[in-house]
Coordinates of C-alpha atoms in Angstrom, one line a residue:
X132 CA 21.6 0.8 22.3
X133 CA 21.3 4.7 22.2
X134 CA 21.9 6.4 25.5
X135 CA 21.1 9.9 27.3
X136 CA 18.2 10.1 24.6
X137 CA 15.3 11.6 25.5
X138 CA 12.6 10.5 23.2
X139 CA 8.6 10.7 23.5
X140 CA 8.3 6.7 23.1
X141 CA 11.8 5.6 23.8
X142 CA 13.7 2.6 21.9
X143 CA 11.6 0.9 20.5
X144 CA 11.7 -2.7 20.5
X145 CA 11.3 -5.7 18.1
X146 CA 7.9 -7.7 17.9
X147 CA 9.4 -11.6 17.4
X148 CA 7.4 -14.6 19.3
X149 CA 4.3 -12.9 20.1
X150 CA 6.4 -10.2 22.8
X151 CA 8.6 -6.8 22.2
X152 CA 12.1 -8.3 22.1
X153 CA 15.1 -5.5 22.9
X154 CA 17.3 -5.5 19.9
X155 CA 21.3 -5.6 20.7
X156 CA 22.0 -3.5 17.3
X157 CA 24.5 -0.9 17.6
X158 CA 23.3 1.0 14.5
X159 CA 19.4 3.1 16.0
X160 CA 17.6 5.2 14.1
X161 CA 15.5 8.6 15.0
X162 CA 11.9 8.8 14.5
X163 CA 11.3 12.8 14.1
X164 CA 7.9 14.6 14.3
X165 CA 7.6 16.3 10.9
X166 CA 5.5 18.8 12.5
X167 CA 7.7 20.0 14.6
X168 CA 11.1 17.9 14.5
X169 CA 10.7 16.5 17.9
X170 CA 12.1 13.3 18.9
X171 CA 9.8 10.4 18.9
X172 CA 11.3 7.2 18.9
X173 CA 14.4 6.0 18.6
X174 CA 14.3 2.6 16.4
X175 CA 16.8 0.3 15.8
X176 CA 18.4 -1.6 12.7
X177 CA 18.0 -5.3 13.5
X178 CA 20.7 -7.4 13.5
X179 CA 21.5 -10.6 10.8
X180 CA 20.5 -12.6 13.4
X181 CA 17.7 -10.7 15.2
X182 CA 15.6 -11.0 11.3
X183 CA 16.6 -14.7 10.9
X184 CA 15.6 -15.6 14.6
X185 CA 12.2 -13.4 13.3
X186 CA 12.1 -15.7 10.6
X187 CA 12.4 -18.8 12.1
X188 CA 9.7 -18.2 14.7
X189 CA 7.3 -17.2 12.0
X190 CA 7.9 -20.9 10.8
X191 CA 7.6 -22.5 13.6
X192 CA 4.7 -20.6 14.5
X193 CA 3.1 -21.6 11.3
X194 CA 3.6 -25.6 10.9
X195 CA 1.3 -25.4 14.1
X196 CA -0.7 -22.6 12.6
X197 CA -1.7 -24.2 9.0
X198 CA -3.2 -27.2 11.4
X199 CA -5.5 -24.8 12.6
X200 CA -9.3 -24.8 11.1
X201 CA -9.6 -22.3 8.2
X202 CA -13.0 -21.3 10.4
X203 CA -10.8 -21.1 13.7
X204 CA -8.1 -18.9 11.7
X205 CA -11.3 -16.6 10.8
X206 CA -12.1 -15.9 14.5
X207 CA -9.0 -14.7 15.5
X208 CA -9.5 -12.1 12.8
X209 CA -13.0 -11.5 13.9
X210 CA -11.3 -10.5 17.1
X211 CA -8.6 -8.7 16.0
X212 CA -11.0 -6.6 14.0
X213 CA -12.9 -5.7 17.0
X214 CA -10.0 -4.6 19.0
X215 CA -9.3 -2.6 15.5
X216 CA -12.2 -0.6 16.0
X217 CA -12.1 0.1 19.7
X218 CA -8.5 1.0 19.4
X219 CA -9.3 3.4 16.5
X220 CA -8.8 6.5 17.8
X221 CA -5.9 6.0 19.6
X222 CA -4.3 4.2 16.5
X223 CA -5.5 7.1 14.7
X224 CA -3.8 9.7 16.6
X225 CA -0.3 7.9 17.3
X226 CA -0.7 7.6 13.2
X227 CA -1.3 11.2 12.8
X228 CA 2.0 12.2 15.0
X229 CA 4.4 9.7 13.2
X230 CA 3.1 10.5 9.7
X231 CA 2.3 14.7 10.3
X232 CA -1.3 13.6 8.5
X233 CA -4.4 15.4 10.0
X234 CA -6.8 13.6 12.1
X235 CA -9.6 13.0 9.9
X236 CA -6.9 11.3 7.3
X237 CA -5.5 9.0 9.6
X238 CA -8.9 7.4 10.8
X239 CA -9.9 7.2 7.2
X240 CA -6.6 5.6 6.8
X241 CA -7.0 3.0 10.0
X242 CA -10.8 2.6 8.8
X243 CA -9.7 1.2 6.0
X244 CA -7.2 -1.2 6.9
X245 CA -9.9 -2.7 9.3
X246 CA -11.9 -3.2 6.0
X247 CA -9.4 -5.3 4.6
X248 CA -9.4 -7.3 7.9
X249 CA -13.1 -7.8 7.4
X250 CA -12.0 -9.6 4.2
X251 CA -9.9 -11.7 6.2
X252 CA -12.6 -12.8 8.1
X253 CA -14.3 -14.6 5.0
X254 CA -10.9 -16.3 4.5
X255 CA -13.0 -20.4 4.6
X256 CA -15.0 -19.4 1.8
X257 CA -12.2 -17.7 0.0
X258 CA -9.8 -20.8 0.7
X259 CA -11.9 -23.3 -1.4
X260 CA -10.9 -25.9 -3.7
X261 CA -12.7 -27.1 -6.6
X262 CA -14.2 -31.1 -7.4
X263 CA -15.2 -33.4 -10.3
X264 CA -16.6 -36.2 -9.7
X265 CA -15.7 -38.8 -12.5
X266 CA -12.8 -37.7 -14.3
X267 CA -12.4 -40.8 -16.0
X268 CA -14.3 -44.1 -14.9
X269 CA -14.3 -44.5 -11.2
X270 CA -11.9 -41.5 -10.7
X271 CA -12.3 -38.1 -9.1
X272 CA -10.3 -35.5 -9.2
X273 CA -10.1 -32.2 -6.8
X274 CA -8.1 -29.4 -6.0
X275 CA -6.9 -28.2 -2.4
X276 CA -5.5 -24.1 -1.6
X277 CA -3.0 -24.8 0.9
X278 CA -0.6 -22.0 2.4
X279 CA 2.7 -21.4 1.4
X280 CA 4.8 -20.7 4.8
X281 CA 6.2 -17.5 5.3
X282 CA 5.7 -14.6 3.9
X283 CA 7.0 -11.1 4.5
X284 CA 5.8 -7.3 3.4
X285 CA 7.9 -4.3 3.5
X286 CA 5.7 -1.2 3.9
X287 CA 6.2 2.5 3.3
X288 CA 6.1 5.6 5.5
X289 CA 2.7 6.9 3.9
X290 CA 0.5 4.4 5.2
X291 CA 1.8 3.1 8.4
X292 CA -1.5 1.2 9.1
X293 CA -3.8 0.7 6.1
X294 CA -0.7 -1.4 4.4
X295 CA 0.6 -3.7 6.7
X296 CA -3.4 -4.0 6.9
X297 CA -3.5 -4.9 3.4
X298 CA -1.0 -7.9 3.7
X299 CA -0.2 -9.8 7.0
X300 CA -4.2 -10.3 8.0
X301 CA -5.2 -11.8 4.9
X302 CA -1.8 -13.6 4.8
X303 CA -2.2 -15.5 8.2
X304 CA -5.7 -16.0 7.7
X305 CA -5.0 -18.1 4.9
X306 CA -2.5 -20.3 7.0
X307 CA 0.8 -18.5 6.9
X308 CA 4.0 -16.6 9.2
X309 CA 4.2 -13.2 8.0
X310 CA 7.0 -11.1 8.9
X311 CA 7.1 -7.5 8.8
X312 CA 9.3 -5.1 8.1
X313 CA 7.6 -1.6 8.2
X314 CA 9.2 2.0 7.1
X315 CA 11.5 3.1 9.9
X316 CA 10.6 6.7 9.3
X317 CA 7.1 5.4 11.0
X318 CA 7.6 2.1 13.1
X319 CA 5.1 3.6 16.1
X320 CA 1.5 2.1 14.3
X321 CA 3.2 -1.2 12.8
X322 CA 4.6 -1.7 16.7
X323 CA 1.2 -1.1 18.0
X324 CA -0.7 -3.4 15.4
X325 CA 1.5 -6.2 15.7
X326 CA 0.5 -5.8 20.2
X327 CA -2.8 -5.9 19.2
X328 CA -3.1 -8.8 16.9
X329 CA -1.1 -11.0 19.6
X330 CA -4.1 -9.4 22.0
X331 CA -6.8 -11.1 19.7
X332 CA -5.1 -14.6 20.1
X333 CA -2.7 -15.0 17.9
X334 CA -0.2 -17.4 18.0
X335 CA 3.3 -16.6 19.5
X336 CA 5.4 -15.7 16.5
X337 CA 3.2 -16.0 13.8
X338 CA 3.4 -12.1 12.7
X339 CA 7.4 -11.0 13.9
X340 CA 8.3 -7.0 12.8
X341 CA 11.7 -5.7 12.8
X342 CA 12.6 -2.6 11.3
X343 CA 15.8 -1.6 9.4
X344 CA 17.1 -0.5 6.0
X345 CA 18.5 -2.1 2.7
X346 CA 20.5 -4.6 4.6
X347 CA 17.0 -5.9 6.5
X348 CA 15.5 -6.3 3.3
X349 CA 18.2 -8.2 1.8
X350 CA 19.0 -10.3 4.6
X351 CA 14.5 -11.0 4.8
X352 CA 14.3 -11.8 0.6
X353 CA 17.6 -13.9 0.8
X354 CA 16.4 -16.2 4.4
X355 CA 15.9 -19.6 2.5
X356 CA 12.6 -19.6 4.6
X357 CA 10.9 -16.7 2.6
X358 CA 8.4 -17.8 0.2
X359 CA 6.8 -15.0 -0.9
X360 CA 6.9 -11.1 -0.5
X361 CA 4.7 -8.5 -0.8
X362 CA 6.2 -4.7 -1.2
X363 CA 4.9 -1.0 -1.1
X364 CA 7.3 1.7 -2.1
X365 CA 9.6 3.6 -5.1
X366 CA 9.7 2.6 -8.3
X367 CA 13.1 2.2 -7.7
X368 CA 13.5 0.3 -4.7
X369 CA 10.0 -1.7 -6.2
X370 CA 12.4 -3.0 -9.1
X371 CA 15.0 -3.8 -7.2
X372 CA 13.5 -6.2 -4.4
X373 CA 11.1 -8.0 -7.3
X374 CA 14.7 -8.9 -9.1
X375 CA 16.0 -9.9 -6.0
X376 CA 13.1 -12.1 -5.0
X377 CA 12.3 -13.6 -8.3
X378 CA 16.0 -14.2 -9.4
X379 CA 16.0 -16.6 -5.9
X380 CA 12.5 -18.2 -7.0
X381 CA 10.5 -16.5 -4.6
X382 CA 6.7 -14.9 -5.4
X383 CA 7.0 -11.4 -5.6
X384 CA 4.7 -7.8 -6.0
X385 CA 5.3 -4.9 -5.7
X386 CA 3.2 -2.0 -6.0
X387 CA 5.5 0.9 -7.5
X388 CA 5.1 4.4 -8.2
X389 CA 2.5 6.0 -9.7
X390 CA 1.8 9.4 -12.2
X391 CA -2.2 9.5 -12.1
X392 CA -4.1 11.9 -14.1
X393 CA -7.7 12.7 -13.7
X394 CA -9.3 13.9 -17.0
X395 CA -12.0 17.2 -16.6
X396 CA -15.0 17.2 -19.7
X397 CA -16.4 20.2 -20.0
X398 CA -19.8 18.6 -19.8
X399 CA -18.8 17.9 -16.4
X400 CA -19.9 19.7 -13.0
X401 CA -17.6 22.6 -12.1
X402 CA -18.3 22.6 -8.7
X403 CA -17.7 19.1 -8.0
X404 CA -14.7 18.9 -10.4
X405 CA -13.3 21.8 -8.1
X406 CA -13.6 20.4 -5.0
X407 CA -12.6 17.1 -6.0
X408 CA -9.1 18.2 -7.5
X409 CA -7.7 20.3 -4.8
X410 CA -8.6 17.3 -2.3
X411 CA -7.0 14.4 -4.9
X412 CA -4.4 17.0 -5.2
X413 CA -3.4 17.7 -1.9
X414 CA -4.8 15.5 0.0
X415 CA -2.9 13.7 3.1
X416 CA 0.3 16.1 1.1
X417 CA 0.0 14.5 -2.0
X418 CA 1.8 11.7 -0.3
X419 CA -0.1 8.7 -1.6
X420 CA 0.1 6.5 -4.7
X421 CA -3.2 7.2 -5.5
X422 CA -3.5 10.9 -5.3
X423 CA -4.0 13.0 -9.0
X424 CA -0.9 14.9 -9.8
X425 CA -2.0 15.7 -13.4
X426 CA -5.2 17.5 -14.5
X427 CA -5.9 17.1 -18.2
X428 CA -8.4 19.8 -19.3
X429 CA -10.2 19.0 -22.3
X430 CA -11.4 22.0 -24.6
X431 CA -13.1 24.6 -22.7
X432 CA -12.6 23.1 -19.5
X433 CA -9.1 25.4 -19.6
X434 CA -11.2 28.1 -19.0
X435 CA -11.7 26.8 -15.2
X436 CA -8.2 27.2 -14.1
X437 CA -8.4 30.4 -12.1
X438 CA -11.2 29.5 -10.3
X439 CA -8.9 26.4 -10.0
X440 CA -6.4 28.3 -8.2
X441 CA -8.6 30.5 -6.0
X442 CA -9.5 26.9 -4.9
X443 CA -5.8 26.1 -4.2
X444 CA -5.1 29.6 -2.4
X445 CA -8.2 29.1 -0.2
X446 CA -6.5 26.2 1.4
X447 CA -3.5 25.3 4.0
X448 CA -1.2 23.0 5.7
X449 CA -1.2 22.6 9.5
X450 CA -0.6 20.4 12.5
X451 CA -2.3 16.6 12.7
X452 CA -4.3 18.1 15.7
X453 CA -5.5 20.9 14.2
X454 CA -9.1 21.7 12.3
X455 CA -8.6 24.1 10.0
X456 CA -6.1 22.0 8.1
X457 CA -6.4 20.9 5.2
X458 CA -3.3 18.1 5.5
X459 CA -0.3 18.0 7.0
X460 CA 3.8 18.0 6.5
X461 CA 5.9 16.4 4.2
X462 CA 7.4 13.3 6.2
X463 CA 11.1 14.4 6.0
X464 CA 13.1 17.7 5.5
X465 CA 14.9 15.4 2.3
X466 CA 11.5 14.5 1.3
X467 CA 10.4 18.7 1.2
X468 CA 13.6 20.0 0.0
X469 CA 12.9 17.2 -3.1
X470 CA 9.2 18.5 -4.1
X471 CA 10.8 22.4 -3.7
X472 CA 13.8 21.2 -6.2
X473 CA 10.7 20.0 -8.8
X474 CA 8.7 22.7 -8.5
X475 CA 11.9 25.1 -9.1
X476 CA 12.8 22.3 -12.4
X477 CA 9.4 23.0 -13.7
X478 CA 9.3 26.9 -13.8
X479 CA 13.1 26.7 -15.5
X480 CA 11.2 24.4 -17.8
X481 CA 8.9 27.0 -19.2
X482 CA 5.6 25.8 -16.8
X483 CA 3.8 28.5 -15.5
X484 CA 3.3 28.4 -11.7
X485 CA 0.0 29.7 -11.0
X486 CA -0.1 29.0 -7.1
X487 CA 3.7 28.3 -5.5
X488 CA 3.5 26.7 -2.1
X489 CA 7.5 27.0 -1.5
X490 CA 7.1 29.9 0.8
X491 CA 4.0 28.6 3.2
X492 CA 3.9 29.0 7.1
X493 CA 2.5 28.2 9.8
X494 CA 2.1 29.4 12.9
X495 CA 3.7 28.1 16.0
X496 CA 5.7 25.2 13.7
X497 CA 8.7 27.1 12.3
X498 CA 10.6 23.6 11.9
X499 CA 7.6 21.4 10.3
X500 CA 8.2 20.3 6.7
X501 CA 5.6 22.4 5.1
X502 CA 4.9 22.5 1.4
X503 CA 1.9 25.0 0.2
X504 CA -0.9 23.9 -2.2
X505 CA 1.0 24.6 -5.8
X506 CA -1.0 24.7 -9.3
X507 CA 0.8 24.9 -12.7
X508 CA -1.1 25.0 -16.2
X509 CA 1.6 24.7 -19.6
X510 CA 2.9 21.4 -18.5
X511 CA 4.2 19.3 -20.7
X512 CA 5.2 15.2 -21.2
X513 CA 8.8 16.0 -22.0
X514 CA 9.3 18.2 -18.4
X515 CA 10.7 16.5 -15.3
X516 CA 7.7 17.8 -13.2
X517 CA 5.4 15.8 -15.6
X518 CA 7.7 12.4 -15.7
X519 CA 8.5 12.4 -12.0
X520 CA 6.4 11.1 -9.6
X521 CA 6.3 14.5 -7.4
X522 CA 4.9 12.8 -3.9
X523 CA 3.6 16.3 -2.4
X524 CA 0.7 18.6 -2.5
X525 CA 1.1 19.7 -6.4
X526 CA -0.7 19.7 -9.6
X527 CA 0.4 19.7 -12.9
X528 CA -2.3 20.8 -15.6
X529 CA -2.4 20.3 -19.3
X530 CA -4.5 21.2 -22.1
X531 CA -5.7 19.0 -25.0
X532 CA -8.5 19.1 -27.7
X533 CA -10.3 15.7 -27.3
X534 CA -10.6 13.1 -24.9
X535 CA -9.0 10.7 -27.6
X536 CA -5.6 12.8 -27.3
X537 CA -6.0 12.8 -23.0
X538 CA -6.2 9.0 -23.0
X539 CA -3.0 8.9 -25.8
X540 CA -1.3 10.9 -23.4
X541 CA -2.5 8.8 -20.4
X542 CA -1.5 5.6 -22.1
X543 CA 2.0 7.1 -23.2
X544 CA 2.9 7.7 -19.5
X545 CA 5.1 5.0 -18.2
X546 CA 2.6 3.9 -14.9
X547 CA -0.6 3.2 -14.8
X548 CA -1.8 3.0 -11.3
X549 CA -5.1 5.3 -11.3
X550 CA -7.0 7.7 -13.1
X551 CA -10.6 9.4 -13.0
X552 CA -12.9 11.2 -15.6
X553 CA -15.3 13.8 -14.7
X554 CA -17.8 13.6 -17.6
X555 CA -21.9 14.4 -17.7
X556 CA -21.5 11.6 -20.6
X557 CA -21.6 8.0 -20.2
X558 CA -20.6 8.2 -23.5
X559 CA -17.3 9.5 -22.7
X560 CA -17.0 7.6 -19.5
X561 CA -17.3 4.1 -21.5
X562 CA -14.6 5.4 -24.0
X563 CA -12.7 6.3 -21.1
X564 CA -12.7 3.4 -19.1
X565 CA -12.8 1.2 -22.2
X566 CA -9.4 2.2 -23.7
X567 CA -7.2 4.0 -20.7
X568 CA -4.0 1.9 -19.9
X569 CA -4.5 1.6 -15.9
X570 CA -5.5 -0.7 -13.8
X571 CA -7.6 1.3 -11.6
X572 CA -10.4 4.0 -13.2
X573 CA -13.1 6.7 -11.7
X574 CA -15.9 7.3 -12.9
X575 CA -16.6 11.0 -11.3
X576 CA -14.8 9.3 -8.3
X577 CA -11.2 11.4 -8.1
X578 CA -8.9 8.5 -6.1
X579 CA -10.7 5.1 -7.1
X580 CA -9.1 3.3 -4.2
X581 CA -11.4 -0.3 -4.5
X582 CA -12.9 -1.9 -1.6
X583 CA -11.4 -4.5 0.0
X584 CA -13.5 -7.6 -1.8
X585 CA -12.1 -6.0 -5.0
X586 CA -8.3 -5.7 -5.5
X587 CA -5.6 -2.8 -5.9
X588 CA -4.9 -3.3 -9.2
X589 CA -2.1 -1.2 -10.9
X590 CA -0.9 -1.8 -14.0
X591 CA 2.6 -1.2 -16.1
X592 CA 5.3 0.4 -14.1
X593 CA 3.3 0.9 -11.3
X594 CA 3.3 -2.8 -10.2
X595 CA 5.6 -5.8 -10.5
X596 CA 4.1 -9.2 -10.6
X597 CA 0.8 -11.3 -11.1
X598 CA -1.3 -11.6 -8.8
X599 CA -2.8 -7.9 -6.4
X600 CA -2.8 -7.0 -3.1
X601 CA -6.3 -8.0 -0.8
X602 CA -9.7 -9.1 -2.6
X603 CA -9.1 -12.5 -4.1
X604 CA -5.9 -12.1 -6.0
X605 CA -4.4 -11.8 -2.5
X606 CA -6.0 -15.0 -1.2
X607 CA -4.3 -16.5 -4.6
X608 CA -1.0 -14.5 -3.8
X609 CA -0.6 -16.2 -0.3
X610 CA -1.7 -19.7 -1.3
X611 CA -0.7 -22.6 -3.6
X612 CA -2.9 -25.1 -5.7
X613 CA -2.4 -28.7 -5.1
X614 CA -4.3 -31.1 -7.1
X615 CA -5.0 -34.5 -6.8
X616 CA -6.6 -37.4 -8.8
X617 CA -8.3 -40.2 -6.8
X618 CA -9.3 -44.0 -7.3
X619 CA -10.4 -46.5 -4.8
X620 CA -10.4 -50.1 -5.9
X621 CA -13.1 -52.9 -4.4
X622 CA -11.5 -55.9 -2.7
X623 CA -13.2 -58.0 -5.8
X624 CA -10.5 -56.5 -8.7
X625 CA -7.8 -58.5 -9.0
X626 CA -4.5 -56.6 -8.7
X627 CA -1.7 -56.9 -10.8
X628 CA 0.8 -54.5 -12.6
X629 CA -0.6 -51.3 -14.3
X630 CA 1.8 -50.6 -17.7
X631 CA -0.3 -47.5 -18.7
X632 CA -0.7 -44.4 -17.3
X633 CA -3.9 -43.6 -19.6
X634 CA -7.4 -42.8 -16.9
X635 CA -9.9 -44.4 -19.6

């Protein structure tokens, strides 16, 4: 265990069997500020044994736990959603100082991970088999959605509370352990979460988070106990944990990374196309899967760019607490130094940098990862700043003729996670939405995040798997099907052997 550190919220501990549980690893971890590089936290790497002791009281938590009413299961998530809410602030604010994400992001972000356990709360209706009477003569046959054991969700540092949100709530509800094994860059909201769900009456061990790196994840996809898992991340890291899981038989997805463009008529309304773009586009640091990195300008709409970049000069990075920000830092000096090294790639490229954010300040943070709004127009597919997914607050724009040739291009991209059209023709909007290659589409909506009785639903390389996260596909995710085929006999038939297997 670290010593003689000084740290705003100490050494963190373990969550495993419904109470924080000191971890004897030798191998801790900082948790930085990245507004300001302070010390946070320091979080440890738990051991081989530490995640299989988590695992093991996640399933012996739940062989009590799938015994519980489906209507019983739903209360304790009516509860925990309440506690949600009146903890909402303070979860907002220890969000905003883990992640650097202003303060109106990060209750948007907490907001609508207590959506998703809203969902959770339906989970009897949602759990529901299907019946027909008189399959054959004198036989009925049924289905029953039964849980699958334990399941586990690695999450990433961007959304420290809407993502674990997205998987263990709906996960337990539907009769399962979940363990959890969030980013250790941001382990402070997870921590807190997992306290507050035990507060609403959850069972002792039912949700157990332990925090680590490679060799966590490995040792929680490899526990024989695993059933299922659910991951947020890379693209690289994506692929690698769905080979893992599946090549041991396990359910797996894994929502990847993301390259999402949002298409500008120029039918459509300047003013709201404007203020719409610079907030998809550097929004929250352009540290989401969701945000727009690419604006495709159709015919004259090219004519819009420098008031497009007044729009980008006019706004600036700053501290969580502060309100004239318009977001935050990057997470990580690696994670800065990375989006400066793609911005320098795409001017050596030949793209021309209408607004360049390497340079920004501010005031009173000298050591925060900052990153300035940056524009460039004269991208194109074959440059690494168009086939990378950049993860910070800048946009790439390109020009094209039609709409036909900026959903070719969208469709040749590689992912498919979101997209959005701003069009005054429902015309073009049915076309759009109609033949574009990804899973999730706006209509006039820039970042067409669905509600929670919907599901997140990216397609191609932006997700591995079958089945979404929340909405219905995640009830399916978390459960199995069992079927059965029924016959009673009256005491009057005589028995004997039964040589065929036909129903009729």
């Amino acid at each position: 265990m670290p010593s003689n550190i000084h740290s705003r919220f100490g050494d963190l501990p373990l969550f495993i069997d419904g109470k924080a549980s000191p971890s004897a690893s030798e191998q801790w971890l900082p948790v930085r500020s990245p507004t300001d590089q302070s010390l946070l936290a320091m979080v440890p790497c738990a051991t081989e044994a530490e995640v299989a002791r988590a695992i093991e009281a996640a399933h012996t938590a739940q062989l009590a736990w799938r015994e519980v009413p489906a209507p019983e299961r739903a209360r304790v998530m009516l509860r925990y959603q309440q506690l949600l809410k009146a903890h909402h602030d303070e979860l907002a604010e220890l969000l905003a100082q883990e992640t650097g994400k202003i303060l109106a992001d990060a209750r948007g972000e907490v907001w609508r991970g207590i959506e998703v356990v809203e969902q959770a709360c339906g989970v009897a209706s949602q759990m529901m088999g299907e019946t027909l009477e008189n399959v054959a003569r004198g036989v009925d046959g049924y289905s029953l959605v039964q849980p699958l054991g334990v399941c586990a969700g690695i999450t990433p540092f961007n959304f420290p509370a809407m993502i674990p949100l997205w998987m263990f709530p709906l996960a337990i509800a539907c009769g399962n352990g979940f363990v959890l094994k969030p980013s250790e860059q941001v382990p402070l909201t997870p921590l807190r979460l997992a306290e507050l769900f035990r507060e609403a009456g959850a069972p002792d061990g039912i949700l157990c988070l332990v925090y680590g790196q490679a060799p966590q994840v490995e040792a929680i996809i490899s526990h024989p106990l695993i059933r299922a898992v659910s991951f947020v991340g890379s693209a690289r890291v994506g692929a690698q944990v769905y080979r893992r899981a599946t090549d041991l038989l396990k359910r797996a997805q894994c929502f990847v990374g993301a390259k999402n463009h949002m298409v500008i008529m120029p039918d459509a309304n300047k003013a709201q196309v404007l203020s719409n773009l610079v907030g998809a586009g550097v929004g929250a640091a352009g540290q989401r899967c969701m945000a727009i990195s690419v604006a495709v300008l159709v015919g004259s709409a090219r004519d819009w760019l420098p008031e497009l970049a007044e729009a980008f000069r006019a706004v600036h990075p700053g501290p969580w607490d502060s309100d004239e920000a318009a977001y935050g830092p990057l997470i990580s000096h690696g994670a800065r130094e990375r989006v400066a090294h793609l911005i320098e790639e795409g001017i050596r490229e030949g793209a021309h940098c209408l607004v360049d954010g390497r340079e920004v300040t501010v005031h009173g943070y000298p050591d925060g990862n900052w990153m300035g709004p940056t524009l460039f127009r004269g991208v194109t597919a074959h440059m690494r700043l168009y086939q990378e997914e950049i993860f910070g607050p800048v946009l790439a724009c390109m020009e094209v003729e039609t709409l036909s040739e900026a959903i070719a291009l969208i469709n040749a991209n590689p992912y498919g996670n979101g997209t959005a059209i701003f069009t005054g023709s429902g015309a073009a909007a049915r076309q759009f939405r109609h033949e574009v290659a990804v899973g999730q589409v706006g209509i006039n909506v820039p970042i067409p995040v669905p509600l929670p009785f919907f599901s997140f639903t990216g397609w191609r390389g932006s997700f591995y798997g079958d089945l979404h996260a929340y909405g219905k596909q995640a009830v399916r995710f978390y459960t199995e099907t069992k079927t059965v085929t029924e016959r009673w006999f009256d005491d009057d038939v005589p028995s004997g052997p039964n040589l065929t297997i036909s129903l009729r």
